[in-house]
Short mmCIF file of C-alpha atoms in Angstrom, two decimals:
data_model
loop_
_atom_site.label_atom_id
_atom_site.label_comp_id
_atom_site.label_asym_id
_atom_site.label_seq_id
_atom_site.Cartn_x
_atom_site.Cartn_y
_atom_site.Cartn_z
CA MET V 426 36.05 -9.52 16.12
CA PHE V 427 35.94 -12.26 13.48
CA LYS V 428 35.28 -11.75 9.78
CA VAL V 429 33.62 -14.38 7.60
CA THR V 430 35.95 -15.72 4.89
CA GLY V 431 33.55 -18.21 3.36
CA TYR V 432 31.57 -21.40 3.96
CA LEU V 433 32.76 -25.00 3.93
CA ASP V 434 30.66 -27.14 1.60
CA LEU V 435 30.21 -30.54 3.26
CA VAL V 436 27.49 -31.70 0.87
CA GLY V 437 29.16 -31.45 -2.52
CA GLY V 438 27.05 -28.63 -3.93
CA ARG V 439 23.75 -30.19 -2.85
CA PRO V 440 21.20 -28.48 -0.57
CA GLY V 441 22.45 -28.64 3.00
CA MET V 442 24.13 -26.87 5.89
CA LEU V 443 27.42 -25.01 5.34
CA VAL V 444 30.09 -24.26 7.95
CA PRO V 445 31.12 -20.59 8.23
CA ILE V 446 34.89 -20.03 8.27
CA PHE V 447 36.30 -16.91 9.93
CA SER V 448 39.57 -15.00 9.99
CA ARG V 449 40.94 -12.62 12.61
CA GLY V 450 43.25 -9.72 11.89
CA PRO V 451 46.36 -10.51 9.83
CA LEU V 452 46.41 -14.22 10.75
CA ASN V 453 45.84 -16.84 8.06
CA THR V 454 44.41 -19.23 10.63
CA PRO V 455 40.89 -20.46 9.73
CA PHE V 456 38.47 -20.31 12.68
CA VAL V 457 35.04 -21.83 13.29
CA GLN V 458 32.46 -20.74 15.84
CA SER V 459 31.22 -22.75 18.81
CA MET V 460 27.62 -21.98 19.74
CA ASP V 461 25.43 -22.78 22.73
CA ARG V 462 21.97 -24.30 22.58
CA TYR V 463 20.49 -20.90 21.68
CA CYS V 464 22.94 -20.41 18.79
CA ARG V 465 24.93 -17.71 20.58
CA VAL V 466 28.68 -17.71 19.98
CA GLU V 467 30.68 -18.97 22.96
CA GLU V 468 34.11 -19.05 21.35
CA PHE V 469 36.09 -19.35 18.12
CA PHE V 470 38.76 -21.98 17.64
CA PRO V 471 41.22 -22.85 14.86
CA TYR V 472 40.09 -25.43 12.34
CA TYR V 473 42.91 -26.45 10.02
CA GLN V 474 40.90 -29.34 8.56
CA ALA V 475 39.13 -26.66 6.51
CA GLU V 476 41.51 -27.44 3.66
CA GLU V 477 39.83 -30.84 3.26
CA PHE V 478 36.61 -29.29 1.92
CA ASP V 479 35.48 -26.96 -0.85
CA LEU V 480 35.08 -23.34 0.23
CA HIS V 481 32.35 -20.98 -1.01
CA TYR V 482 33.83 -17.51 -0.57
CA GLU V 483 31.94 -14.63 1.04
CA ASN V 484 31.99 -11.42 -1.04
CA GLU V 485 30.54 -9.09 1.58
CA THR V 486 31.84 -8.04 5.01
CA VAL V 487 30.18 -10.13 7.71
CA ILE V 488 31.38 -9.71 11.31
CA VAL V 489 30.58 -12.05 14.21
CA GLU V 490 31.65 -11.65 17.83
CA VAL V 491 31.74 -13.80 20.96
CA GLY V 492 28.48 -13.37 22.88
CA GLY V 493 26.53 -12.39 19.78
CA ASP V 494 24.28 -14.40 17.50
CA GLY V 495 26.00 -17.20 15.66
CA LEU V 496 26.00 -17.28 11.87
CA ILE V 497 23.86 -19.94 10.18
CA ALA V 498 24.49 -20.79 6.53
CA PHE V 499 23.16 -23.34 4.08
CA ARG V 500 22.84 -24.00 0.37
CA GLU V 501 19.24 -23.63 -0.79
CA ALA V 502 17.48 -26.06 -3.10
CA GLY V 503 18.06 -23.61 -5.95
CA GLY V 504 21.82 -23.49 -5.32
CA SER V 505 22.09 -20.06 -3.67
CA VAL V 506 23.71 -19.62 -0.24
CA TRP V 507 21.52 -18.32 2.60
CA ARG V 508 23.20 -16.83 5.66
CA GLY V 509 21.78 -15.15 8.73
CA VAL V 510 20.91 -15.72 12.38
CA VAL V 511 18.65 -18.43 13.75
CA SER V 512 15.74 -16.03 14.32
CA GLY V 513 15.55 -15.47 10.57
CA LEU V 514 14.95 -19.14 9.88
CA VAL V 515 11.34 -19.12 11.06
CA SER V 516 10.24 -16.71 8.35
CA TYR V 517 12.43 -18.55 5.83
CA VAL V 518 10.59 -21.82 6.50
CA ASP V 519 7.22 -20.10 6.11
CA SER V 520 8.14 -18.50 2.79
CA HIS V 521 9.99 -21.43 1.20
CA GLN V 522 7.74 -24.40 1.91
CA ILE V 523 7.72 -25.76 -1.65
CA GLU V 524 11.51 -25.57 -2.07
CA LEU V 525 12.13 -27.18 1.33
CA ASP V 526 9.67 -30.00 0.64
CA GLY V 527 11.99 -30.96 -2.22
CA ALA V 528 15.02 -31.05 0.11
CA PRO V 529 13.81 -32.89 3.24
CA LEU V 530 17.28 -33.37 4.76
CA LEU V 531 17.91 -29.62 4.68
CA LYS V 532 14.44 -28.95 6.04
CA LEU V 533 14.82 -31.28 9.01
CA GLN V 534 18.14 -29.60 9.91
CA ILE V 535 16.53 -26.16 9.82
CA LEU V 536 13.56 -27.32 11.90
CA ARG V 537 15.98 -28.78 14.42
CA LEU V 538 17.76 -25.42 14.69
CA ILE V 539 14.55 -23.47 15.36
CA ASP V 540 13.29 -26.17 17.76
CA ALA V 541 10.09 -26.71 15.76
CA PRO V 542 7.22 -28.69 17.35
CA LEU V 543 7.54 -32.47 17.30
CA ALA V 544 4.58 -32.97 14.94
CA GLN V 545 6.13 -30.65 12.36
CA GLN V 546 9.53 -32.33 12.57
CA TYR V 547 8.04 -35.82 12.50
CA GLU V 548 6.37 -35.21 9.14
CA VAL V 549 9.72 -34.17 7.67
CA TRP V 550 11.41 -37.28 9.12
CA ARG V 551 8.73 -39.39 7.49
CA SER V 552 9.21 -37.60 4.16
CA ALA V 553 12.98 -38.14 4.33
CA SER V 554 12.59 -41.84 5.18
CA ASP V 555 10.22 -42.37 2.23
CA ARG V 556 12.67 -40.66 -0.09
CA TYR V 557 15.93 -42.28 0.99
CA PHE V 558 14.97 -45.75 2.25
CA SER V 559 13.23 -48.56 0.43
CA ARG V 560 12.66 -51.14 3.18
CA SER V 561 10.15 -50.59 5.96
CA SER V 562 12.68 -51.74 8.58
CA GLN V 563 15.09 -49.02 7.46
CA LYS V 564 12.35 -46.39 7.65
CA SER V 565 11.37 -47.57 11.12
CA HIS V 566 14.96 -47.40 12.40
CA TRP V 567 15.37 -43.91 10.93
CA LEU V 568 12.20 -42.58 12.58
CA ASP V 569 13.08 -44.19 15.92
CA ALA V 570 16.58 -42.65 15.84
CA GLU V 571 15.27 -39.17 15.02
CA LEU V 572 12.62 -39.38 17.72
CA LEU V 573 15.17 -40.53 20.27
CA GLY V 574 17.44 -37.64 19.34
CA TYR V 575 14.57 -35.19 19.72
CA GLN V 576 13.59 -36.59 23.11
CA ASN V 577 17.17 -36.49 24.42
CA ASN V 578 18.14 -33.13 22.97
CA GLY V 579 17.69 -31.30 26.27
CA LYS V 580 19.59 -33.95 28.22
CA ILE V 581 22.47 -33.80 25.74
CA TRP V 582 22.76 -30.02 26.08
CA ASN V 583 22.62 -30.29 29.86
CA LEU V 584 25.53 -32.74 29.80
CA VAL V 585 27.51 -30.52 27.42
CA GLU V 586 26.97 -27.44 29.59
CA ALA V 587 27.80 -29.33 32.79
CA LYS V 588 31.03 -30.58 31.24
CA LYS V 589 32.00 -27.06 30.18
CA GLU V 590 31.34 -25.69 33.66
CA LYS V 591 33.35 -28.48 35.24
CA SER V 592 36.21 -27.76 32.86
CA LYS V 593 36.20 -24.08 33.81
CA VAL V 594 36.35 -24.95 37.50
CA GLU V 595 39.01 -27.64 37.23
CA ARG V 596 41.44 -25.98 34.82
CA PRO V 597 42.71 -22.40 34.61
CA SER V 598 42.64 -20.44 31.38
CA LEU V 599 45.32 -18.30 29.76
CA ALA V 600 42.65 -16.07 28.19
CA GLY V 601 45.04 -14.39 25.76
CA ARG V 602 47.64 -13.48 28.40
CA LEU V 603 50.43 -14.61 26.09
CA ASP V 604 49.44 -12.36 23.20
CA SER V 605 52.10 -9.76 23.99
CA LEU V 606 54.92 -12.33 24.15
CA ASP V 607 57.31 -13.01 21.31
CA ALA V 608 57.48 -16.46 19.78
CA GLU V 609 60.48 -17.76 21.76
CA VAL V 610 58.99 -16.77 25.11
CA ARG V 611 55.64 -18.30 24.15
CA LEU V 612 57.41 -21.53 23.12
CA GLU V 613 59.27 -21.69 26.41
CA PHE V 614 56.09 -21.07 28.43
CA LEU V 615 54.02 -23.68 26.59
CA SER V 616 56.82 -26.24 26.88
CA GLU V 617 56.49 -26.40 30.66
CA HIS V 618 54.52 -29.54 31.57
CA GLU V 619 52.78 -27.72 34.41
CA HIS V 620 51.25 -25.41 31.80
CA PHE V 621 49.79 -28.29 29.77
CA GLU V 622 46.75 -28.19 32.08
CA TYR V 623 45.55 -24.80 30.86
CA SER V 624 42.17 -25.27 29.19
CA ASP V 625 43.18 -23.15 26.19
CA TRP V 626 46.75 -24.48 25.77
CA ASP V 627 45.77 -25.72 22.30
CA ILE V 628 44.59 -22.26 21.22
CA GLU V 629 47.87 -20.72 22.37
CA TRP V 630 49.77 -23.44 20.54
CA PHE V 631 48.03 -22.57 17.26
CA LYS V 632 49.09 -18.95 17.76
CA LEU V 633 52.66 -20.18 18.24
CA ARG V 634 52.33 -22.30 15.12
CA ASP V 635 51.35 -19.17 13.17
CA GLN V 636 54.39 -17.34 14.55
CA LEU V 637 56.84 -20.17 13.76
CA PRO V 638 55.18 -22.23 10.99
CA ALA V 639 58.40 -23.93 9.83
CA ASP V 640 60.02 -24.58 13.23
CA GLU V 641 60.09 -28.30 14.02
CA ARG V 642 60.32 -27.52 17.75
CA VAL V 643 56.72 -26.30 17.62
CA TYR V 644 55.49 -29.64 16.29
CA LEU V 645 57.62 -31.71 18.64
CA LEU V 646 56.09 -29.70 21.49
CA ALA V 647 52.60 -30.57 20.22
CA ASN V 648 53.64 -34.22 20.07
CA GLU V 649 54.68 -34.09 23.72
CA TRP V 650 51.38 -32.43 24.71
CA LEU V 651 49.44 -35.11 22.83
CA TYR V 652 51.27 -37.88 24.68
CA VAL V 653 50.40 -36.28 28.02
CA MET V 654 46.76 -35.72 27.05
CA SER V 655 46.35 -39.33 25.92
CA GLY V 656 47.57 -40.74 29.23
CA GLY V 657 46.66 -40.39 32.86
CA GLY V 658 42.91 -40.09 32.32
CA LYS V 659 43.14 -36.74 30.51
CA GLU V 660 40.33 -35.46 28.31
CA LEU V 661 41.43 -36.71 24.92
CA GLY V 662 38.82 -34.58 23.20
CA ARG V 663 40.94 -31.52 23.99
CA ALA V 664 43.62 -32.93 21.68
CA LYS V 665 41.46 -33.35 18.59
CA ARG V 666 42.36 -30.10 16.81
CA VAL V 667 46.06 -30.35 17.59
CA LEU V 668 46.15 -34.00 16.47
CA ALA V 669 44.58 -33.09 13.13
CA GLU V 670 47.27 -30.46 12.57
CA MET V 671 50.02 -32.92 13.56
CA LEU V 672 48.70 -35.41 11.02
CA ARG V 673 48.79 -32.73 8.34
CA TYR V 674 52.34 -31.70 9.27
CA TRP V 675 54.01 -35.11 9.69
CA ARG V 676 52.38 -36.36 6.50
CA SER V 677 53.85 -33.42 4.56
CA VAL V 678 57.47 -33.73 5.73
CA PRO V 679 59.93 -36.49 4.81
CA GLY V 680 60.93 -39.12 7.31
CA TYR V 681 59.05 -39.80 10.54
CA ASP V 682 59.19 -39.41 14.29
CA ALA V 683 59.37 -42.94 15.76
CA GLU V 684 57.59 -42.04 19.00
CA PHE V 685 54.76 -40.36 17.09
CA VAL V 686 54.42 -43.41 14.82
CA ASP V 687 54.05 -45.67 17.87
CA PHE V 688 51.57 -43.23 19.39
CA LEU V 689 49.40 -43.19 16.27
CA ALA V 690 49.57 -46.95 15.83
CA GLU V 691 48.32 -47.44 19.39
CA LEU V 692 45.50 -44.91 18.90
CA ILE V 693 44.39 -46.87 15.82
CA ARG V 694 44.74 -50.35 17.31
CA SER V 695 43.00 -49.42 20.56
CA GLY V 696 40.12 -47.74 18.72
CA GLU V 697 40.68 -44.40 20.47
CA LEU V 698 41.16 -42.67 17.13
CA PHE V 699 37.56 -43.66 16.26
CA SER V 700 36.04 -42.77 19.65
CA ASP V 701 33.26 -40.20 20.01
CA GLU V 702 35.62 -37.95 21.94
CA LEU V 703 38.51 -38.00 19.47
CA GLY V 704 36.84 -39.32 16.30
CA VAL V 705 38.73 -37.94 13.30
CA SER V 706 37.69 -37.54 9.69
CA PHE V 707 38.45 -40.26 7.16
CA HIS V 708 40.94 -37.87 5.55
CA SER V 709 42.81 -37.65 8.88
CA LEU V 710 42.66 -41.43 9.32
CA MET V 711 44.34 -41.85 5.94
CA ALA V 712 47.00 -39.34 6.99
CA ALA V 713 47.63 -41.36 10.15
CA ILE V 714 47.92 -44.58 8.15
CA ASP V 715 50.37 -42.97 5.70
CA ILE V 716 52.52 -41.78 8.61
CA VAL V 717 52.65 -45.10 10.47
CA GLU V 718 53.52 -46.93 7.25
CA ARG V 719 56.89 -45.17 7.28
CA GLY V 720 57.88 -46.50 10.69
CA LEU V 721 56.22 -49.91 11.12
CA SER V 722 57.47 -53.27 9.91
CA ASP V 723 55.58 -54.88 7.04
CA GLU V 724 53.80 -57.28 9.41
CA ASP V 725 52.81 -54.58 11.88
CA TYR V 726 51.53 -52.28 9.12
CA ILE V 727 49.53 -55.00 7.37
CA SER V 728 48.04 -56.21 10.65
CA LEU V 729 47.08 -52.62 11.49
CA LEU V 730 45.09 -52.32 8.25
CA ILE V 731 43.38 -55.65 8.95
CA VAL V 732 42.39 -54.41 12.42
CA VAL V 733 40.98 -51.19 10.91
CA LEU V 734 38.89 -53.18 8.41
CA GLY V 735 37.76 -55.74 10.99
CA ASP V 736 36.83 -53.38 13.82
CA HIS V 737 35.20 -50.43 12.05
CA TYR V 738 32.60 -49.61 9.40
CA PHE V 739 33.33 -47.47 6.35
CA SER V 740 31.56 -46.53 3.14
CA GLN V 741 32.33 -48.60 0.05
CA SER V 742 34.63 -45.96 -1.46
CA GLN V 743 36.50 -45.57 1.85
CA THR V 744 36.81 -49.34 2.20
CA GLU V 745 38.24 -49.58 -1.30
CA GLU V 746 40.86 -46.95 -0.46
CA ILE V 747 41.99 -48.95 2.58
CA LEU V 748 41.99 -52.18 0.57
CA MET V 749 44.24 -50.62 -2.08
CA LYS V 750 46.74 -49.63 0.62
CA LEU V 751 46.59 -53.16 1.98
CA GLU V 752 47.16 -54.70 -1.44
CA ARG V 753 50.22 -52.50 -2.06
CA ALA V 754 51.70 -53.57 1.28
CA ALA V 755 50.84 -57.29 1.02
CA GLN V 756 53.30 -58.17 -1.73
CA PRO V 757 56.18 -60.67 -1.83
CA ARG V 758 59.46 -59.07 -0.85
CA ARG V 759 62.97 -60.25 -1.68
CA VAL V 760 65.35 -59.90 1.27
CA LEU V 761 68.78 -61.19 2.18
CA ALA V 762 68.61 -64.24 4.40
CA ALA V 763 71.15 -62.58 6.71
CA GLU V 764 68.58 -59.90 7.53
CA LEU V 765 66.28 -62.58 8.91
CA TRP V 766 68.72 -65.14 10.27
CA PRO V 767 72.08 -63.90 11.64
CA ALA V 768 73.69 -67.31 10.98
CA PHE V 769 73.67 -66.53 7.25
CA ALA V 770 75.77 -63.41 7.84
CA THR V 771 78.94 -65.54 7.90
CA SER V 772 78.16 -67.15 4.58
CA GLN V 773 80.18 -65.91 1.62
CA LYS V 774 77.18 -66.40 -0.65
CA GLU V 775 74.36 -63.88 -0.36
CA GLU V 776 71.21 -65.97 0.01
CA VAL V 777 67.98 -64.26 -1.06
CA VAL V 778 64.59 -65.37 0.23
CA ILE V 779 61.02 -64.39 -0.61
CA VAL V 780 59.01 -63.03 2.34
CA GLU V 781 55.19 -63.07 2.25
CA SER V 782 54.38 -61.17 5.45
CA TRP V 783 50.62 -61.10 4.92
CA LYS V 784 50.40 -64.88 5.37
CA ASP V 785 51.92 -64.61 8.85
CA VAL V 786 49.49 -61.81 9.66
CA ALA V 787 46.54 -63.91 8.53
CA ALA V 788 47.63 -66.79 10.75
CA ARG V 789 47.87 -64.51 13.81
CA TYR V 790 44.71 -62.46 13.20
CA GLN V 791 42.10 -65.03 12.20
CA ASP V 792 39.25 -63.54 14.25
CA VAL V 793 39.88 -60.00 13.01
CA LEU V 794 40.24 -61.21 9.43
CA ARG V 795 36.94 -63.07 9.72
CA SER V 796 35.32 -59.89 11.06
CA ALA V 797 36.73 -57.93 8.11
CA PHE V 798 35.15 -60.37 5.64
CA ASP V 799 31.85 -60.07 7.51
CA ARG V 800 31.87 -56.27 7.23
CA LEU V 801 32.92 -56.36 3.57
CA SER V 802 30.03 -58.66 2.72
CA ARG V 803 27.78 -55.57 2.72
CA PHE V 804 29.35 -54.42 -0.54
CA SER V 805 29.13 -55.62 -4.12
CA PRO V 806 31.60 -58.49 -4.67
CA GLU V 807 32.17 -57.28 -8.23
CA THR V 808 34.29 -54.35 -7.02
CA PRO V 809 37.90 -54.98 -8.19
CA ALA V 810 39.42 -54.10 -4.81
CA LEU V 811 37.08 -56.51 -3.02
CA ARG V 812 37.71 -59.29 -5.52
CA THR V 813 41.47 -58.88 -5.10
CA PHE V 814 41.17 -58.94 -1.31
CA GLU V 815 39.02 -62.06 -1.32
CA LYS V 816 41.29 -63.90 -3.76
CA LYS V 817 44.38 -63.26 -1.64
CA TRP V 818 42.99 -63.53 1.89
CA LYS V 819 40.05 -65.97 1.73
CA PRO V 820 42.26 -69.06 1.31
CA LEU V 821 44.13 -68.05 4.47
CA LEU V 822 41.03 -68.28 6.67
CA LYS V 823 40.95 -71.48 8.69
CA VAL V 824 37.68 -73.42 8.60
CA THR V 825 35.89 -73.39 11.95
CA GLU V 826 32.73 -75.03 13.27
CA GLY V 827 29.70 -73.30 11.82
CA ASP V 828 31.44 -72.27 8.59
CA GLY V 829 29.33 -73.12 5.61
#
């Protein structure tokens, strides 16, 4: 039995869908529901990223159980919060036409939930495209994408359900069998590599984390599990929730774990951190970057940021945040010559040299740097962070054939 605590606001107080957050018994762990295509609850799982968003608290007692109807919640055009089951949405749409016409993005999400006829949904897509896009090409792409999503909705659910069934067959489940164990016994059981294959190992680990929230052994165990899940063809998507909690933990404690830093750096460089299966929030990406900064050399850290900018798209505000980190790192540094060249260690005079690591990075990562400039060209050049980046890095780009 899970009780609603409140609703995560992902839309900054504007009309839109909210995410119900649940609690269970005396635990402080925030849970979210996982629903099937008919909006029935299949399971609840911990969601520690809840702290990244504003929470609208629930004042009444609302109980949801596995196997029952899932809870739908959204902020109405007038600012109030609506909550209920999917069957109640049909009458809501009928009685709130005028309000929903003023919030087309909310309306299209509701129509998607109730599986409204294509003609009805298409009119809302058109209304949204007219409201949010100015160019006809943008409107056309939007309508094509929505139509494609509608046409493939059944196929997507079939793939999801097939994957879940395959997972049940291939991996055993603990199904709460550890609930009666004390923390030390649970820790010992979960530490066995042969037990890493349990489909709900991550859920049991979160229970252990609640039992021993300040015990570093718990987090080192999660690190080990993550390393195993990321190798050998494992399903990396299983690691998403545990990874998010590890990012929160290692960012909050002093120092760093060298193996975890290398692990994160490889996830970022390879693009796995941005994959559909593991894709993390921007907040978690920033946590990962803050952690690896502690353990990487200046050159490796700067090159990592250049790879992030060159290989991935971000909003302007997100890009500016990454650029500010890059600018702080790409500064001249005074070091003893003996640190760079052992021959100077025998000299009685301490020679000091100026190191400009970003110039070496630029020389080694020309293609990625060029890609970064291409992606940044979408934004206004008057932004201070972009101007600073261009002033420092543009002169380091080598002229190639085809450059204007």
